[in-house]
C-alpha angles and dihedrals in degrees: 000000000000119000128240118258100245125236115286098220100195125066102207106208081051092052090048087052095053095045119104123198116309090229091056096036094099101121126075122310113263110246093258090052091046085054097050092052102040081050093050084044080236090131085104098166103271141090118296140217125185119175158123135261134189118247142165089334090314138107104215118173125238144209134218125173108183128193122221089254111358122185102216137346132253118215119215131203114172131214127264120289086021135123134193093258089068100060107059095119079068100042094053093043089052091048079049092068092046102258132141111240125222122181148158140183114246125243107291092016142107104328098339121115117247139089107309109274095325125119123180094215125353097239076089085074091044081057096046095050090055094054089055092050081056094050088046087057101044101054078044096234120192116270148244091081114214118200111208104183119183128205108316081003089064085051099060088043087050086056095049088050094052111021108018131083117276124293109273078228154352125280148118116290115214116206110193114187089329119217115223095133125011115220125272086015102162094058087051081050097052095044086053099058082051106052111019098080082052109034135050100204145342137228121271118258099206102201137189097271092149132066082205107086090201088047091051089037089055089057103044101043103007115043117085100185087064108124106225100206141048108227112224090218093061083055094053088054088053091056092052095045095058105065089050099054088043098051081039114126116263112260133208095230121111107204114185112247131206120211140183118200089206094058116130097165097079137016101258111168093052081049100049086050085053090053098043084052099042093043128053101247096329103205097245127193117197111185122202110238097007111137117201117288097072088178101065090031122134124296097256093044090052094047084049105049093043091044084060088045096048087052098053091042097052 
């Protein structure tokens, strides 16, 4: 027998609500914010930040988990589709190393306001992660800054590395299953052209992206910050956005990339060719097996692929 969906015990548009600034939020979690992390297993044992921050006409809510005395600070930036309280496998390995952790959910995403996973060019993401540099250095958090992007959140890292202005600082840049072209993208194009000038949005297509079933089951039943429909206008950004990554200038930067070799959400072997090409001998990890989200893979995957970033920070 299948089991129930449990109770989700946070409203979100009510916990925003109730959310003051990030750099002010150093006292203890209201009751609705403690229930969404403890919902989402991010009470990891440090101090905990949970807030909002102005941005681009937007209030979008923020994370911080601080060690008592962290060494440096990892950056996070999640996947479409994505939110903070998926991510905490990376979170806890990254405390692990001692790092502080700061993270948002982007426009349209999690918790954030905005129209639900949609963008209408991705330049919006360019301004979002420079609100939350500025966030980073106003709450004076530990360089070197690392910078882990996953998915949709690589590519707007990707964007940062070859089109956007110089790092605010040094530090190490973590590619997990980048996105540059998603599969079968032509197709996607195609429908596009189709479609967009007659429909508004389409239903979500949830896929096996994850070699980890609870992971996939949460998502698809559980979750209540899941968006239920692709907008046909994010994909028009993305259309617009490929071309200029892939005409950008090359860069000496090496920034570390995860790769499954199972993955059929994007084309990753085209896009592993575009990064070796844009980066000067960019350290690069296929894994055998691995789907795409990297971040909710399997156990072993995820020992195997952090073993290999661990390596490389330290």
């Amino acid at each position: 027998m299948t089991a129930m969906p449990q109770p989700v015990p946070f409203q979100p548009e009510r916990l925003r609500a109730a959310l003051g600034p990030l750099a002010l939020a150093s006292g203890p979690l209201v009751e609705e914010a403690r229930a969404y992390q403890r919902y989402y297993g991010l009470e990891l044992g440090v101090q905990r930040r949970l807030g909002r921050l102005h941005c681009d006409g937007l209030e979008l809510v923020a994370q911080l988990w601080l060690p008592a005395a962290p060494q440096a600070t990892l950056i996070l930036v999640h996947g479409y589709y994505d939110h903070m309280g998926l991510y905490r496998h990376v979170i806890d390995w990254a405390l692990g190393l001692n790092l502080a952790v700061l993270s948002f959910d982007l426009p349209g995403h999690g918790l954030s306001a905005g129209p639900r996973a949609s963008i209408d060019d991705f330049a919006a993401y360019q301004r979002a992660l420079q609100c939350l540099f500025a966030e980073a250095a106003g709450l004076d958090l530990p360089q070197p800054w690392h910078l882990c992007g996953q998915s949709t959140g690589a590519a707007i890292l990707l964007d940062l590395l070859l089109l956007g202005a110089p790092r605010p600082e040094p530090g190490a840049t973590l590619l997990l299953a980048p996105l540059v072209r998603p599969r079968a993208w032509g197709l996607s194009k195609l429908s596009y052209h189709l479609l967009g000038p007659f429909r508004s949005e389409l239903p979500r297509r949830f896929s096996a992206n994850s070699n980890d079933a609870e992971f996939l089951d949460f998502v698809r039943r559980r979750d209540p910050l899941q968006p239920q429909t692709l907008p046909t206008a994010w994909v028009g950004a993305l259309a617009k956005w490929i071309p200029r990554i892939e005409r950008a200038p090359r860069s000496a930067q090496r920034p570390l990339i995860v790769q499954g070799e199972e993955d059929m959400t994007v084309d990753w072997r085209h896009n592993l060719r575009v990064l070796q090409d844009k980066f000067d001998r960019p350290q690069i990890l296929r894994i055998p097996g691995a789907r795409h989200h990297l971040a909710n893979e399997s156990e072993a995957i995820r020992r195997q692929y952090f073993a290999f970033l661990s390596e490389h920070l330290r």
